[in-house]
Amino acid sequence: MPTITVADTKAKERLKQRSGGSVDARAPFREAIGTLQTGDYLEIRPEGRETMRGVKLNVTRAARETSVEVAYGETTDGALLVWPRAEPRRRRRST
């Protein structure tokens, strides 16, 4: 059975820090995605402790923030290719 207690007001300071999730960290992604034209590709390689999953998440969020529809795929050498989507994604209709 887990132990459940009421935490004090400073408990939030003990939270683990999340990396790369801030709006400021996505600024380079927004700038690059905002300049994409049809036929352009961005090649993004994770650096340091970045993971491919984190890069994909940042690309998706930055694209949403800039209102640009993008598609992406991983290359065989560990890079992520990002390009503007030719057609908007079809949304499923709920019944």
CSV table of C-alpha atoms in Angstrom, one decimal:
chain,number,residue,atom,x,y,z
A,1,MET,CA,0.0,0.0,0.0
A,2,PRO,CA,1.4,3.4,-0.9
A,3,THR,CA,2.0,6.1,1.8
A,4,ILE,CA,0.0,9.2,1.1
A,5,THR,CA,0.7,12.5,2.9
A,6,VAL,CA,-0.2,16.1,2.4
A,7,ALA,CA,2.8,17.9,1.0
A,8,ASP,CA,3.9,21.4,2.2
A,9,THR,CA,3.8,24.4,-0.1
A,10,LYS,CA,7.5,24.1,-1.1
A,11,ALA,CA,7.1,20.5,-2.4
A,12,LYS,CA,6.9,21.7,-6.0
A,13,GLU,CA,10.5,22.8,-5.8
A,14,ARG,CA,11.6,19.1,-5.5
A,15,LEU,CA,10.1,18.2,-8.9
A,16,LYS,CA,12.5,16.9,-11.5
A,17,GLN,CA,13.4,19.4,-14.1
A,18,ARG,CA,12.0,18.8,-17.6
A,19,SER,CA,14.4,19.6,-20.4
A,20,GLY,CA,13.5,21.1,-23.8
A,21,GLY,CA,9.9,21.6,-23.2
A,22,SER,CA,9.8,25.3,-22.8
A,23,VAL,CA,8.5,27.7,-25.4
A,24,ASP,CA,12.0,29.3,-25.6
A,25,ALA,CA,13.6,26.0,-26.4
A,26,ARG,CA,11.3,25.6,-29.4
A,27,ALA,CA,12.2,29.0,-30.9
A,28,PRO,CA,14.7,27.6,-33.4
A,29,PHE,CA,12.2,25.0,-34.5
A,30,ARG,CA,9.5,27.6,-35.0
A,31,GLU,CA,11.9,29.8,-37.0
A,32,ALA,CA,13.0,27.0,-39.3
A,33,ILE,CA,9.5,25.6,-39.8
A,34,GLY,CA,8.0,29.0,-40.5
A,35,THR,CA,10.3,29.4,-43.5
A,36,LEU,CA,9.5,26.1,-45.1
A,37,GLN,CA,8.2,26.2,-48.6
A,38,THR,CA,6.9,23.4,-50.8
A,39,GLY,CA,9.7,21.1,-51.8
A,40,ASP,CA,12.0,22.2,-48.8
A,41,TYR,CA,13.3,19.8,-46.3
A,42,LEU,CA,14.8,20.3,-42.8
A,43,GLU,CA,17.3,17.8,-41.5
A,44,ILE,CA,17.4,17.7,-37.7
A,45,ARG,CA,19.9,15.6,-35.7
A,46,PRO,CA,19.5,15.2,-31.9
A,47,GLU,CA,22.5,16.6,-30.0
A,48,GLY,CA,23.8,15.7,-26.5
A,49,ARG,CA,21.1,14.2,-24.4
A,50,GLU,CA,18.3,14.9,-26.8
A,51,THR,CA,16.3,11.9,-28.0
A,52,MET,CA,14.6,11.4,-31.3
A,53,ARG,CA,11.2,11.3,-29.5
A,54,GLY,CA,11.9,14.7,-27.9
A,55,VAL,CA,12.9,16.2,-31.3
A,56,LYS,CA,9.7,14.9,-32.9
A,57,LEU,CA,7.6,16.4,-30.0
A,58,ASN,CA,9.3,19.8,-30.4
A,59,VAL,CA,8.8,19.7,-34.2
A,60,THR,CA,5.1,18.9,-33.7
A,61,ARG,CA,4.5,21.6,-31.1
A,62,ALA,CA,6.5,24.2,-33.1
A,63,ALA,CA,4.5,23.4,-36.2
A,64,ARG,CA,1.2,23.8,-34.3
A,65,GLU,CA,2.4,27.1,-32.8
A,66,THR,CA,3.3,28.4,-36.3
A,67,SER,CA,0.1,27.0,-37.9
A,68,VAL,CA,2.2,25.0,-40.5
A,69,GLU,CA,1.2,21.4,-41.3
A,70,VAL,CA,4.4,19.3,-41.5
A,71,ALA,CA,5.2,15.7,-42.0
A,72,TYR,CA,8.4,14.0,-40.9
A,73,GLY,CA,10.4,10.7,-41.0
A,74,GLU,CA,13.6,9.2,-39.7
A,75,THR,CA,16.5,8.6,-42.0
A,76,THR,CA,18.7,5.5,-41.8
A,77,ASP,CA,21.6,7.6,-40.3
A,78,GLY,CA,19.6,8.9,-37.4
A,79,ALA,CA,18.3,12.3,-38.6
A,80,LEU,CA,14.8,13.6,-38.8
A,81,LEU,CA,13.6,15.0,-42.1
A,82,VAL,CA,10.8,17.5,-41.9
A,83,TRP,CA,8.8,18.9,-44.8
A,84,PRO,CA,5.6,20.9,-45.3
A,85,ARG,CA,2.6,18.7,-45.8
A,86,ALA,CA,1.2,19.1,-49.3
A,87,GLU,CA,-2.4,18.5,-48.3
A,88,PRO,CA,-3.9,19.2,-44.9
A,89,ARG,CA,-4.5,16.1,-42.8
A,90,ARG,CA,-8.0,14.7,-43.0
A,91,ARG,CA,-9.8,14.9,-39.7
A,92,ARG,CA,-12.0,12.0,-38.6
A,93,ARG,CA,-15.5,12.9,-38.1
A,94,SER,CA,-17.1,11.7,-34.9
A,95,THR,CA,-20.4,10.0,-35.1
